[in-house]
Phi, psi and omega in degrees: 000001180292143181257168179298332180305323180298317179296318179297312183296315183291319179291323177296318179296317178298318181296321178298314179291324181294315179299315180297317181297314181297316180295321179296316180294320179294322179296323178289323183282327180236077184303329181294338180249021184300321182295320179299314181292330177297314181291324175298321180293319181290339179272003184297326180297313180299316182299314182295316180297315179297318180298312183285335173292320177297314178300315180299319179295317180297323184277322190249010186297338176255012182232071185266017176075015179271113183108162185266349182289153183298327182292344180270347184271143178301151181289340177211168185292126178236164184297327178067204187294127177248123180300145181271131174072188178278112185280334188235035180285112181187172174292125183297143179273128179268113180251106186296327181292323178290317180300318181296334182283336180241001184302322182292339181269351186300313182304312180295320181297315181298317180300314180297317180299316181295315180298316180300312183298312183291326177296317178297314181300316180293324179300313179288332175297318178293320181294318187255010173063055171215163179248155180243160175253105184306324181295323177294323178297321180293323176297316180299317178298317180298313180297317180302314185278347172279319183272331184306314182302336179291344177248014178083019182277160173253162181303135185208160170235198179296135180276125181297311184292318183290323177296321179297319179296318178296317180300320178297328182279000176095013180292136181228347182227161179296345178302334179302331179297323178294315180297317178301316181300317180296315180297318180297317178299315177300318184294313186284345178257329187250338189240013183304325181295330181289330184285347188308317188266002181296123179289135179297327181295324178293321176296320178299318180298319180298316181292316179300316180298320182288321184278332186306318184285350180278349178284126182292127179292155183303323184294333176289000000 
């Protein structure tokens, strides 16, 4: 009952670990070129996504899901159509009946969100040797959730998986958020058609690879 998605995901995950292992060994063997191998290692995520998107395009370019026949469906799960730009940018509508239905749950929800966010921040602080100011984190969460609804966002805190991916890429300062925002804006306005063929399994492999190292080993 296994699907092709499993083969894509497992090989993508293996390739990510293989690239990192080879780059780490080469950096030890050739210290003078350690910086080069470091950057090659940090680019492994981009390389894997591009490689598997190319494979997906070659396999599914005549299978865009148009029609009900099996021959029209992609051979494995792909990202498919991605809407262009901000679809729901507007002043948020306040619906009192909806608010009244979840108002009693808000205190517990806010506490859980804050604990999750600060726990993630402290976890990466220990990994990358820096300390955080929890009150500043709460200000950041507040601003995010005040401005987010105007662009159709839902309530959110720091993403564990996305933070892990950034950490893997060598990010060390909040300036990365500005760069990420610019790239995301370019992507959602200029590149939605390119995302069509990205395999979901390859994206899963990237997230698993990024989060895996955050699990504390038994000897620790």
